[in-house]
Tab-separated table of C-alpha atoms in Angstrom:
chain	number	residue	atom	x	y	z
E	1	MET	CA	0.000	0.000	0.000
E	2	GLY	CA	1.273	3.492	-0.780
E	3	THR	CA	2.198	5.893	1.937
E	4	ASP	CA	-0.182	8.537	0.610
E	5	ILE	CA	-3.576	8.043	2.136
E	6	ARG	CA	-6.369	9.374	-0.048
E	7	HIS	CA	-9.201	11.571	1.150
E	8	THR	CA	-12.607	11.738	-0.497
E	9	PRO	CA	-14.074	15.140	-1.467
E	10	LEU	CA	-16.358	14.727	1.569
E	11	HIS	CA	-13.508	14.364	4.054
E	12	ASP	CA	-14.047	17.771	5.668
E	13	VAL	CA	-17.755	17.072	5.970
E	14	HIS	CA	-17.019	13.814	7.799
E	15	THR	CA	-14.537	15.535	10.087
E	16	ARG	CA	-17.108	18.193	10.980
E	17	LEU	CA	-19.608	15.412	11.717
E	18	GLY	CA	-17.123	13.871	14.168
E	19	ALA	CA	-16.557	10.691	12.160
E	20	LYS	CA	-14.136	8.077	13.357
E	21	PHE	CA	-12.042	7.142	10.337
E	22	THR	CA	-10.491	3.912	9.147
E	23	ASP	CA	-7.829	3.321	6.516
E	24	PHE	CA	-9.290	1.115	3.833
E	25	ALA	CA	-7.610	0.181	0.547
E	26	GLY	CA	-5.523	3.348	0.588
E	27	TRP	CA	-8.419	5.639	1.506
E	28	GLN	CA	-9.314	7.249	4.786
E	29	MET	CA	-13.009	6.469	5.090
E	30	PRO	CA	-15.616	7.104	7.790
E	31	LEU	CA	-15.961	4.006	9.969
E	32	ARG	CA	-18.808	5.414	12.044
E	33	TYR	CA	-20.286	8.751	13.112
E	34	THR	CA	-22.586	8.139	16.071
E	35	GLY	CA	-22.617	4.385	16.612
E	36	ASP	CA	-22.645	1.205	14.553
E	37	VAL	CA	-25.969	-0.042	15.873
E	38	ALA	CA	-27.786	3.297	15.518
E	39	GLU	CA	-26.509	3.642	11.961
E	40	HIS	CA	-27.421	0.065	11.082
E	41	THR	CA	-30.899	0.496	12.540
E	42	ALA	CA	-31.402	3.787	10.711
E	43	VAL	CA	-30.824	2.075	7.352
E	44	ARG	CA	-33.253	-0.737	8.221
E	45	SER	CA	-36.004	1.505	9.545
E	46	CYS	CA	-35.468	4.883	7.925
E	47	ALA	CA	-32.444	5.847	5.813
E	48	GLY	CA	-28.662	6.149	5.886
E	49	LEU	CA	-26.235	8.275	3.886
E	50	PHE	CA	-22.884	6.759	2.858
E	51	ASP	CA	-19.733	8.092	1.212
E	52	LEU	CA	-18.493	5.283	-1.055
E	53	THR	CA	-16.050	7.316	-3.104
E	54	HIS	CA	-13.355	4.696	-2.492
E	55	MET	CA	-15.110	2.362	-4.947
E	56	GLY	CA	-13.376	2.146	-8.342
E	57	GLU	CA	-15.059	3.344	-11.533
E	58	ILE	CA	-13.849	2.264	-14.957
E	59	VAL	CA	-15.524	3.587	-18.105
E	60	LEU	CA	-15.493	1.715	-21.414
E	61	SER	CA	-16.658	3.574	-24.487
E	62	GLY	CA	-16.586	2.880	-28.202
E	63	PRO	CA	-18.244	0.654	-30.798
E	64	GLN	CA	-16.930	-2.570	-29.227
E	65	ALA	CA	-17.209	-1.637	-25.546
E	66	GLY	CA	-19.856	-4.333	-25.002
E	67	GLN	CA	-17.882	-7.017	-26.823
E	68	ALA	CA	-14.762	-6.114	-24.851
E	69	LEU	CA	-16.657	-6.617	-21.588
E	70	ASP	CA	-18.195	-9.856	-22.878
E	71	TYR	CA	-14.620	-11.100	-23.296
E	72	ALA	CA	-13.260	-9.608	-20.060
E	73	LEU	CA	-16.074	-10.571	-17.658
E	74	VAL	CA	-18.124	-13.704	-16.994
E	75	GLY	CA	-21.414	-11.912	-17.699
E	76	HIS	CA	-23.067	-10.932	-20.965
E	77	ALA	CA	-22.534	-7.173	-20.907
E	78	SER	CA	-23.607	-6.538	-24.500
E	79	ALA	CA	-27.027	-8.004	-23.665
E	80	ILE	CA	-27.655	-5.446	-20.899
E	81	GLY	CA	-30.201	-2.868	-21.992
E	82	VAL	CA	-29.164	0.779	-22.037
E	83	GLY	CA	-29.921	2.182	-18.585
E	84	ARG	CA	-29.811	-1.189	-16.876
E	85	ALA	CA	-27.145	-2.790	-14.665
E	86	ARG	CA	-25.941	-6.282	-13.761
E	87	TYR	CA	-24.021	-7.873	-10.933
E	88	THR	CA	-21.088	-9.774	-12.442
E	89	MET	CA	-17.509	-10.903	-11.857
E	90	ILE	CA	-14.093	-10.733	-13.440
E	91	CYS	CA	-12.193	-14.024	-13.289
E	92	ALA	CA	-8.659	-15.203	-13.972
E	93	ASP	CA	-7.799	-17.793	-16.623
E	94	ASP	CA	-8.146	-20.504	-13.980
E	95	GLY	CA	-11.673	-19.318	-13.148
E	96	GLY	CA	-10.680	-17.729	-9.812
E	97	ILE	CA	-12.648	-14.605	-8.871
E	98	LEU	CA	-10.588	-11.410	-9.202
E	99	ASP	CA	-13.455	-9.150	-8.160
E	100	ASP	CA	-17.199	-8.848	-8.097
E	101	LEU	CA	-18.554	-5.887	-10.033
E	102	ILE	CA	-21.604	-3.955	-11.022
E	103	VAL	CA	-21.716	-3.076	-14.710
E	104	TYR	CA	-24.001	-0.201	-15.705
E	105	ARG	CA	-24.763	0.228	-19.373
E	106	THR	CA	-24.904	4.002	-19.526
E	107	GLY	CA	-25.180	4.342	-23.310
E	108	GLU	CA	-25.392	2.402	-26.552
E	109	GLN	CA	-21.574	2.406	-26.640
E	110	GLU	CA	-20.739	3.185	-23.013
E	111	TYR	CA	-20.424	1.171	-19.807
E	112	LEU	CA	-19.525	2.053	-16.234
E	113	VAL	CA	-17.849	-0.744	-14.275
E	114	VAL	CA	-17.797	-0.370	-10.488
E	115	ALA	CA	-15.107	-2.355	-8.686
E	116	ASN	CA	-14.243	-2.840	-5.027
E	117	ALA	CA	-11.752	-0.299	-3.701
E	118	SER	CA	-9.241	-3.003	-2.803
E	119	ASN	CA	-9.299	-4.344	-6.367
E	120	ALA	CA	-9.896	-1.148	-8.352
E	121	ALA	CA	-6.373	-0.818	-9.778
E	122	LEU	CA	-6.174	-4.509	-10.627
E	123	VAL	CA	-9.559	-4.482	-12.370
E	124	ALA	CA	-8.700	-1.345	-14.334
E	125	GLY	CA	-5.419	-2.917	-15.458
E	126	GLU	CA	-7.092	-6.179	-16.442
E	127	LEU	CA	-9.786	-4.366	-18.406
E	128	VAL	CA	-7.161	-2.368	-20.315
E	129	ASP	CA	-5.287	-5.571	-21.187
E	130	ARG	CA	-8.361	-7.586	-22.064
E	131	ALA	CA	-9.861	-4.823	-24.234
E	132	GLU	CA	-6.694	-4.439	-26.283
E	133	ASP	CA	-8.057	-6.159	-29.411
E	134	PHE	CA	-11.392	-4.340	-29.300
E	135	ASP	CA	-12.408	-0.954	-30.647
E	136	THR	CA	-13.017	0.641	-27.259
E	137	GLU	CA	-11.399	3.087	-24.908
E	138	VAL	CA	-10.899	1.958	-21.304
E	139	ARG	CA	-10.469	4.716	-18.773
E	140	ASP	CA	-9.926	4.499	-15.022
E	141	ALA	CA	-12.466	7.153	-14.071
E	142	SER	CA	-12.236	6.670	-10.298
E	143	ALA	CA	-10.992	10.220	-9.782
E	144	ASP	CA	-13.931	11.625	-11.794
E	145	TYR	CA	-16.590	10.397	-9.405
E	146	ALA	CA	-17.684	10.760	-5.867
E	147	LEU	CA	-20.158	8.019	-4.922
E	148	ILE	CA	-22.895	8.748	-2.416
E	149	ALA	CA	-25.374	6.071	-1.362
E	150	VAL	CA	-28.824	6.766	0.059
E	151	GLN	CA	-30.150	3.523	1.510
E	152	GLY	CA	-33.258	2.563	3.424
E	153	PRO	CA	-37.038	2.458	3.184
E	154	LYS	CA	-37.256	6.258	3.192
E	155	ALA	CA	-34.600	6.739	0.473
E	156	THR	CA	-37.177	7.381	-2.251
E	157	GLY	CA	-39.054	9.943	-0.203
E	158	ILE	CA	-35.861	11.785	0.669
E	159	LEU	CA	-34.514	11.940	-2.893
E	160	ALA	CA	-37.786	12.587	-4.725
E	161	PRO	CA	-37.907	16.350	-3.996
E	162	LEU	CA	-34.239	16.716	-5.028
E	163	THR	CA	-34.448	15.257	-8.535
E	164	PRO	CA	-36.662	15.785	-11.604
E	165	THR	CA	-36.589	12.021	-12.265
E	166	ASP	CA	-39.737	10.148	-11.231
E	167	LEU	CA	-38.158	7.629	-8.873
E	168	ALA	CA	-41.152	5.316	-9.151
E	169	THR	CA	-40.042	4.612	-12.707
E	170	VAL	CA	-36.444	3.760	-11.718
E	171	LYS	CA	-36.293	-0.015	-11.538
E	172	TYR	CA	-33.991	-2.043	-9.307
E	173	TYR	CA	-30.602	-2.294	-11.047
E	174	ALA	CA	-31.360	0.591	-13.393
E	175	SER	CA	-29.582	3.939	-13.695
E	176	TYR	CA	-30.602	7.363	-15.003
E	177	PRO	CA	-28.518	10.399	-15.876
E	178	THR	CA	-30.320	13.177	-14.036
E	179	THR	CA	-29.691	15.898	-11.491
E	180	VAL	CA	-29.771	15.759	-7.703
E	181	ALA	CA	-29.909	19.088	-5.893
E	182	GLY	CA	-29.303	20.718	-9.259
E	183	ARG	CA	-26.028	18.868	-9.842
E	184	PRO	CA	-25.513	16.316	-12.624
E	185	ALA	CA	-25.696	12.777	-11.270
E	186	LEU	CA	-25.968	9.231	-12.476
E	187	LEU	CA	-28.691	7.917	-10.200
E	188	ALA	CA	-28.748	4.127	-9.821
E	189	ARG	CA	-31.145	1.951	-7.849
E	190	THR	CA	-28.437	-0.274	-6.430
E	191	GLY	CA	-26.916	-0.867	-3.020
E	192	TYR	CA	-25.225	-3.207	-0.600
E	193	THR	CA	-27.475	-3.073	2.435
E	194	GLY	CA	-30.457	-5.288	1.690
E	195	GLU	CA	-32.705	-2.229	1.600
E	196	ASP	CA	-34.194	-0.207	-1.207
E	197	GLY	CA	-31.960	2.687	-2.083
E	198	PHE	CA	-29.917	4.641	-4.556
E	199	GLU	CA	-26.311	5.245	-5.450
E	200	LEU	CA	-25.401	8.668	-6.840
E	201	PHE	CA	-22.329	9.091	-9.020
E	202	VAL	CA	-21.474	12.786	-9.000
E	203	ALA	CA	-18.503	14.990	-9.831
E	204	PRO	CA	-16.123	15.372	-6.863
E	205	GLY	CA	-16.788	19.123	-6.841
E	206	ASP	CA	-20.529	18.513	-6.480
E	207	ALA	CA	-20.263	15.910	-3.722
E	208	GLU	CA	-20.577	18.317	-0.817
E	209	ALA	CA	-23.663	20.042	-2.247
E	210	VAL	CA	-25.407	16.741	-2.995
E	211	TRP	CA	-24.484	15.313	0.416
E	212	ALA	CA	-25.759	18.429	2.183
E	213	ALA	CA	-29.055	18.417	0.293
E	214	VAL	CA	-29.731	14.778	1.167
E	215	ALA	CA	-28.481	15.141	4.745
E	216	ALA	CA	-30.901	18.029	5.310
E	217	SER	CA	-33.740	15.519	5.632
E	218	ASP	CA	-34.795	14.607	9.167
E	219	ASP	CA	-35.184	10.997	8.046
E	220	ILE	CA	-31.536	10.243	7.341
E	221	ILE	CA	-28.263	10.016	9.265
E	222	PRO	CA	-24.688	9.644	7.973
E	223	CYS	CA	-23.484	6.047	8.125
E	224	GLY	CA	-19.989	4.572	8.083
E	225	LEU	CA	-18.392	1.469	6.637
E	226	SER	CA	-18.778	-0.441	9.893
E	227	CYS	CA	-22.566	-0.664	9.640
E	228	ARG	CA	-22.318	-1.276	5.896
E	229	ASP	CA	-20.593	-4.552	6.746
E	230	THR	CA	-23.265	-5.756	9.185
E	231	LEU	CA	-26.012	-4.639	6.774
E	232	ARG	CA	-24.586	-6.625	3.856
E	233	LEU	CA	-23.920	-9.623	6.120
E	234	GLU	CA	-27.556	-9.752	7.292
E	235	ALA	CA	-28.599	-9.502	3.645
E	236	GLY	CA	-26.347	-12.480	2.806
E	237	MET	CA	-24.304	-10.456	0.346
E	238	PRO	CA	-20.726	-11.639	-0.275
E	239	LEU	CA	-17.703	-9.455	0.410
E	240	TYR	CA	-14.593	-9.776	-1.712
E	241	GLY	CA	-11.733	-11.046	0.458
E	242	ASN	CA	-14.174	-12.870	2.751
E	243	GLU	CA	-16.708	-14.922	0.760
E	244	LEU	CA	-15.050	-14.314	-2.625
E	245	THR	CA	-11.360	-14.883	-3.353
E	246	ALA	CA	-9.062	-15.715	-6.267
E	247	GLU	CA	-8.971	-19.313	-4.957
E	248	LEU	CA	-12.694	-19.731	-5.580
E	249	THR	CA	-14.681	-19.857	-8.809
E	250	PRO	CA	-18.147	-18.282	-8.944
E	251	TYR	CA	-19.536	-21.857	-8.825
E	252	ALA	CA	-17.617	-22.656	-5.650
E	253	ALA	CA	-19.066	-19.462	-4.152
E	254	GLY	CA	-22.591	-20.565	-5.060
E	255	LEU	CA	-22.858	-17.749	-7.609
E	256	GLY	CA	-22.536	-19.788	-10.798
E	257	ARG	CA	-25.583	-17.970	-12.133
E	258	VAL	CA	-23.445	-14.930	-12.955
E	259	VAL	CA	-21.351	-16.985	-15.419
E	260	LYS	CA	-22.950	-16.874	-18.869
E	261	LEU	CA	-21.349	-19.950	-20.424
E	262	ASP	CA	-23.873	-19.762	-23.268
E	263	LYS	CA	-22.947	-16.252	-24.412
E	264	PRO	CA	-21.821	-16.317	-28.051
E	265	SER	CA	-18.243	-15.097	-27.570
E	266	ASP	CA	-15.212	-16.486	-25.803
E	267	PHE	CA	-14.221	-14.976	-22.449
E	268	VAL	CA	-11.339	-15.105	-20.007
E	269	GLY	CA	-11.687	-18.172	-17.797
E	270	ARG	CA	-14.261	-19.890	-19.996
E	271	ALA	CA	-12.612	-23.329	-20.194
E	272	ALA	CA	-11.919	-23.504	-16.471
E	273	LEU	CA	-15.415	-22.260	-15.624
E	274	ALA	CA	-17.107	-24.728	-17.994
E	275	LYS	CA	-15.274	-27.493	-16.140
E	276	ALA	CA	-16.151	-26.024	-12.743
E	277	SER	CA	-19.819	-25.803	-13.708
E	278	ALA	CA	-19.974	-29.583	-14.098
E	279	GLU	CA	-18.334	-30.335	-10.765
E	280	THR	CA	-19.874	-30.465	-7.319
E	281	PRO	CA	-17.935	-28.091	-5.048
E	282	ALA	CA	-16.423	-29.781	-2.005
E	283	ARG	CA	-17.696	-26.989	0.230
E	284	LYS	CA	-20.732	-24.722	0.111
E	285	LEU	CA	-21.375	-21.248	1.411
E	286	VAL	CA	-23.990	-21.355	4.170
E	287	GLY	CA	-25.569	-19.137	6.763
E	288	LEU	CA	-25.040	-19.979	10.435
E	289	VAL	CA	-26.878	-18.712	13.488
E	290	THR	CA	-26.168	-19.269	17.162
E	291	GLU	CA	-27.915	-18.635	20.460
E	292	SER	CA	-24.541	-17.864	22.008
E	293	ARG	CA	-23.810	-14.220	22.660
E	294	ARG	CA	-20.270	-14.699	21.389
E	295	SER	CA	-20.057	-14.307	17.646
E	296	PRO	CA	-18.227	-16.451	15.128
E	297	ARG	CA	-15.694	-14.279	13.279
E	298	HIS	CA	-13.756	-14.425	10.024
E	299	GLY	CA	-11.331	-17.355	9.995
E	300	TYR	CA	-12.803	-19.352	12.914
E	301	PRO	CA	-13.022	-23.132	12.306
E	302	VAL	CA	-16.418	-24.771	11.772
E	303	VAL	CA	-16.299	-28.176	13.441
E	304	ASP	CA	-18.300	-31.349	13.771
E	305	PRO	CA	-20.077	-31.127	17.157
E	306	ALA	CA	-19.650	-34.895	17.634
E	307	ASP	CA	-15.889	-35.227	17.257
E	308	GLY	CA	-14.497	-31.710	16.777
E	309	ALA	CA	-13.283	-32.510	13.242
E	310	ARG	CA	-12.795	-29.426	11.135
E	311	ILE	CA	-15.484	-29.215	8.454
E	312	GLY	CA	-15.345	-25.602	7.360
E	313	GLU	CA	-14.357	-22.029	8.039
E	314	ILE	CA	-16.180	-18.802	8.886
E	315	THR	CA	-15.870	-16.101	6.207
E	316	SER	CA	-17.819	-13.318	7.966
E	317	GLY	CA	-19.586	-13.116	11.299
E	318	ALA	CA	-21.007	-10.506	13.650
E	319	PRO	CA	-23.720	-9.941	16.228
E	320	SER	CA	-26.729	-9.033	14.072
E	321	PRO	CA	-28.222	-5.736	15.229
E	322	THR	CA	-31.540	-6.526	13.515
E	323	LEU	CA	-31.924	-10.113	14.733
E	324	GLY	CA	-30.324	-9.744	18.166
E	325	HIS	CA	-28.046	-12.783	17.881
E	326	PRO	CA	-24.816	-13.532	15.999
E	327	VAL	CA	-24.968	-14.516	12.342
E	328	ALA	CA	-22.168	-15.803	10.141
E	329	MET	CA	-21.391	-17.061	6.692
E	330	ALA	CA	-19.064	-20.030	6.240
E	331	TYR	CA	-17.819	-22.508	3.713
E	332	VAL	CA	-18.609	-25.990	5.033
E	333	ASP	CA	-18.326	-29.503	3.604
E	334	ALA	CA	-21.155	-29.940	1.112
E	335	ASP	CA	-22.743	-32.894	2.961
E	336	ARG	CA	-23.052	-30.763	6.117
E	337	ALA	CA	-24.365	-27.666	4.342
E	338	VAL	CA	-28.044	-28.573	4.596
E	339	PRO	CA	-30.282	-26.018	6.347
E	340	GLY	CA	-31.268	-27.363	9.745
E	341	SER	CA	-27.940	-29.148	10.297
E	342	ALA	CA	-26.475	-28.710	13.771
E	343	LEU	CA	-22.788	-27.783	13.539
E	344	ALA	CA	-20.367	-26.018	15.855
E	345	VAL	CA	-17.822	-23.231	15.692
E	346	ASP	CA	-14.601	-23.021	17.644
E	347	ILE	CA	-14.910	-19.536	19.118
E	348	ARG	CA	-11.482	-18.847	20.599
E	349	GLY	CA	-11.290	-22.306	22.107
E	350	THR	CA	-14.952	-22.765	23.066
E	351	ILE	CA	-16.936	-25.185	20.917
E	352	THR	CA	-20.192	-23.320	20.322
E	353	PRO	CA	-23.328	-24.857	18.735
E	354	VAL	CA	-24.583	-23.253	15.506
E	355	ASP	CA	-27.370	-24.106	13.078
E	356	VAL	CA	-27.233	-23.961	9.299
E	357	VAL	CA	-29.921	-21.650	7.894
E	358	GLU	CA	-30.971	-20.410	4.473
E	359	LEU	CA	-29.439	-17.121	3.328
E	360	PRO	CA	-30.190	-14.279	3.601
E	361	PHE	CA	-30.633	-13.806	7.352
E	362	TYR	CA	-32.709	-10.725	6.688
E	363	ARG	CA	-35.025	-9.891	3.817
E	364	ARG	CA	-36.857	-6.580	3.663
E	365	SER	CA	-40.633	-6.696	3.529
E	366	SER	CA	-41.732	-5.535	0.103
A	1	MET	CA	-10.235	13.926	21.212
A	2	SER	CA	-11.417	11.570	23.899
A	3	THR	CA	-11.736	12.410	27.571
A	4	ILE	CA	-8.993	11.283	29.974
A	5	PRO	CA	-9.920	12.149	33.571
A	6	ASP	CA	-6.960	13.367	35.664
A	7	ASN	CA	-8.012	11.481	38.785
A	8	LEU	CA	-7.711	8.002	37.246
A	9	ARG	CA	-4.784	5.808	36.332
A	10	TYR	CA	-4.467	3.784	33.154
A	11	SER	CA	-3.060	0.619	31.639
A	12	ALA	CA	-1.425	0.348	28.214
A	13	GLU	CA	-4.362	-1.925	27.284
A	14	HIS	CA	-6.764	1.018	27.743
A	15	GLU	CA	-8.299	0.179	31.093
A	16	TRP	CA	-8.748	2.785	33.813
A	17	VAL	CA	-8.281	2.189	37.535
A	18	ALA	CA	-9.529	4.107	40.573
A	19	VAL	CA	-8.292	2.844	43.942
A	20	THR	CA	-10.239	3.659	47.114
A	21	ASP	CA	-9.473	1.974	50.447
A	22	GLY	CA	-7.770	-1.034	48.873
A	23	ILE	CA	-10.497	-1.599	46.264
A	24	ALA	CA	-9.653	-0.905	42.624
A	25	ARG	CA	-12.576	-0.030	40.392
A	26	ILE	CA	-11.861	-0.854	36.758
A	27	GLY	CA	-13.335	0.019	33.399
A	28	ILE	CA	-12.235	0.706	29.841
A	29	THR	CA	-11.340	4.181	28.639
A	30	GLU	CA	-13.441	6.319	26.349
A	31	PHE	CA	-10.722	5.891	23.735
A	32	ALA	CA	-11.108	2.090	23.947
A	33	ALA	CA	-14.904	2.273	23.852
A	34	GLU	CA	-14.806	4.510	20.787
A	35	SER	CA	-12.314	2.230	19.060
A	36	LEU	CA	-14.448	-0.845	19.650
A	37	GLY	CA	-17.700	0.729	18.515
A	38	ASP	CA	-21.015	-0.323	20.032
A	39	ILE	CA	-20.296	-3.019	22.579
A	40	VAL	CA	-23.044	-5.641	22.428
A	41	TYR	CA	-21.640	-8.301	24.746
A	42	VAL	CA	-19.236	-8.239	27.630
A	43	GLN	CA	-17.826	-11.227	29.459
A	44	LEU	CA	-16.525	-10.235	32.891
A	45	PRO	CA	-14.545	-12.144	35.512
A	46	GLU	CA	-16.617	-13.634	38.340
A	47	GLU	CA	-16.747	-12.559	41.962
A	48	GLY	CA	-13.991	-14.278	43.908
A	49	GLU	CA	-11.907	-14.956	40.824
A	50	SER	CA	-8.210	-14.065	40.940
A	51	VAL	CA	-7.018	-11.734	38.235
A	52	THR	CA	-3.456	-10.827	37.306
A	53	ALA	CA	-2.184	-7.513	36.008
A	54	GLY	CA	-1.652	-7.674	32.252
A	55	GLU	CA	-3.564	-10.962	31.846
A	56	PRO	CA	-6.862	-11.360	29.959
A	57	CYS	CA	-9.862	-11.706	32.285
A	58	GLY	CA	-12.810	-11.224	29.946
A	59	GLU	CA	-13.965	-10.116	26.535
A	60	LEU	CA	-15.625	-7.134	24.916
A	61	GLU	CA	-17.556	-7.819	21.741
A	62	SER	CA	-18.834	-5.130	19.389
A	63	THR	CA	-20.575	-5.533	16.045
A	64	LYS	CA	-17.210	-4.865	14.454
A	65	SER	CA	-14.772	-6.923	16.503
A	66	VAL	CA	-13.953	-8.739	19.708
A	67	SER	CA	-11.212	-7.756	22.140
A	68	ASP	CA	-9.758	-9.239	25.269
A	69	LEU	CA	-10.376	-7.402	28.494
A	70	PHE	CA	-7.122	-7.227	30.475
A	71	SER	CA	-6.942	-6.789	34.198
A	72	PRO	CA	-4.801	-3.764	35.003
A	73	VAL	CA	-4.224	-4.988	38.571
A	74	THR	CA	-3.596	-8.209	40.529
A	75	GLY	CA	-6.026	-9.392	43.190
A	76	GLU	CA	-9.410	-10.944	43.909
A	77	VAL	CA	-12.559	-9.756	42.120
A	78	VAL	CA	-14.943	-8.274	44.681
A	79	ASP	CA	-17.793	-7.122	42.519
A	80	VAL	CA	-18.869	-6.974	38.869
A	81	ASN	CA	-21.170	-4.340	37.413
A	82	PRO	CA	-24.446	-6.038	36.459
A	83	ALA	CA	-25.541	-2.913	34.567
A	84	ALA	CA	-22.574	-3.223	32.204
A	85	ALA	CA	-23.219	-6.919	31.644
A	86	ASP	CA	-26.968	-6.480	31.070
A	87	ASN	CA	-26.702	-3.312	29.026
A	88	PRO	CA	-23.266	-3.065	27.410
A	89	ALA	CA	-24.319	0.213	25.746
A	90	ALA	CA	-23.638	1.779	29.166
A	91	ILE	CA	-19.929	1.146	28.548
A	92	ASN	CA	-20.055	3.269	25.387
A	93	ASP	CA	-22.320	5.896	26.911
A	94	ASP	CA	-20.449	6.420	30.163
A	95	PRO	CA	-17.183	4.415	30.228
A	96	PHE	CA	-15.800	6.210	33.315
A	97	GLY	CA	-19.083	6.141	35.259
A	98	GLU	CA	-22.112	3.839	34.839
A	99	GLY	CA	-20.067	1.661	32.497
A	100	TRP	CA	-17.483	0.525	35.083
A	101	LEU	CA	-16.787	-3.208	34.805
A	102	PHE	CA	-15.486	-4.778	38.030
A	103	THR	CA	-13.677	-4.147	41.299
A	104	VAL	CA	-10.608	-5.916	42.687
A	105	ARG	CA	-9.194	-6.044	46.220
A	106	VAL	CA	-5.595	-4.950	45.842
A	107	ASP	CA	-2.687	-5.297	48.190
A	108	GLY	CA	-1.160	-1.825	48.446
A	109	ASP	CA	-0.900	0.589	45.591
A	110	PRO	CA	-0.898	-1.133	42.173
A	111	ASP	CA	2.195	-0.373	40.147
A	112	GLY	CA	2.942	-0.193	36.461
A	113	LEU	CA	0.025	2.143	35.738
A	114	LEU	CA	0.095	5.399	33.790
A	115	ASP	CA	-1.171	8.789	34.869
A	116	ALA	CA	-3.486	10.803	32.618
A	117	ASP	CA	-0.650	12.641	30.854
A	118	GLU	CA	1.263	9.437	30.189
A	119	TYR	CA	-1.862	7.741	28.879
A	120	ALA	CA	-2.655	10.710	26.625
A	121	ALA	CA	0.871	10.446	25.220
A	122	LEU	CA	0.404	6.716	24.653
A	123	ILE	CA	-2.783	7.290	22.631
A	124	LYS	CA	-1.145	10.049	20.639
A	125	GLU	CA	1.786	7.774	19.818
A	126	GLY	CA	-0.557	5.138	18.417
A	127	GLU	CA	-2.311	7.551	16.078
């Protein structure tokens, strides 16, 4: 990691709000403002405002932008309608996951790829290399965007007076070029919290004005990355580095549906992924719950309660603020991955009973 | 900047200690509470248990992470704070007051502790 820590254009705003910061993927980001639980609860019951400017944005434009992405990613980017978005992945030749992405088709010949902060440089580099033989320009546009997320059941009501776009017409996983608080914005109905909400891509110089306009609502509080992690965990959403790694294929992660083996063109990782699609993974990603007050955490062994044999590993775990007990995701041996199975986790030396449950732990009422 | 009361003494593991008549009252500092985030579960030593300065004697679990609780002094646990165990939010809300954790009978004046200035310097160093 470089010695220069990067600040988002909202850094002064966060400082004035009394944020506690954390260094994440080379950025100094707000970890929390008031408290993790209050922020988590606000997103579930009302709304939360996030600065996600650390996310990477890569823009592909040109006649073959879609074909380039079809080759570079496991999804079928050229089949995405203009204005729509897809969750997808970029894999290595061996099928290992390099990152999970959201691809927005922002024009007939233009796409916006959003990568995780920790992988942004790698993804941008891979896209440049993989697009070499296509008639498209690939540009790391991360510095052109601030990303502000408005998440929660009241997100629509808060944003509606600030934009001319009729939010009722903005579908889930769709994006619109519009204005928010009079500033140009790409408004997308996407998020990582398990709630309805929007992500606003704006120019860095407009970030403070857009943030202030949204924050003026009484129904929203600023939220840090700490609660974002418990929100996505409750919603059963994978996190790169925890549930997704270069050692796993999308099939091994239970996300084989994102791989479009039947798309007409070749793509990086195709042969390895075709093989993986026909195999039964040795382990499966499951949800675990426990009545213990101590929470399973990343890296803890999942064990057989009968003999203590190691049968898996926790990828993410935390006390769930919404449910009031710890929840965790884990890879466990496929024959033990059945919902209802009684397993155990070694929590710092104490063998603690857990039950396998269906993911997600939390689903919003529609 | 977190509060560091002048009348308390501190351990390098971010506990505070107040000794009155041979009884040391112990809690975690505001700095520690803020670093942990919302504490949702606390495991404290039991009454009568012997604790040793610098040794783990419990756990503090927040949504974000789990940390060992170290005893800043050596002696026998006299009392634990049921309010902190039942409502760990009290530790975040009032770490030096309502959120105290346990008391220990100490033999003489505990050594190896920092005064407020030394503890402030320690926090500053870590930043």
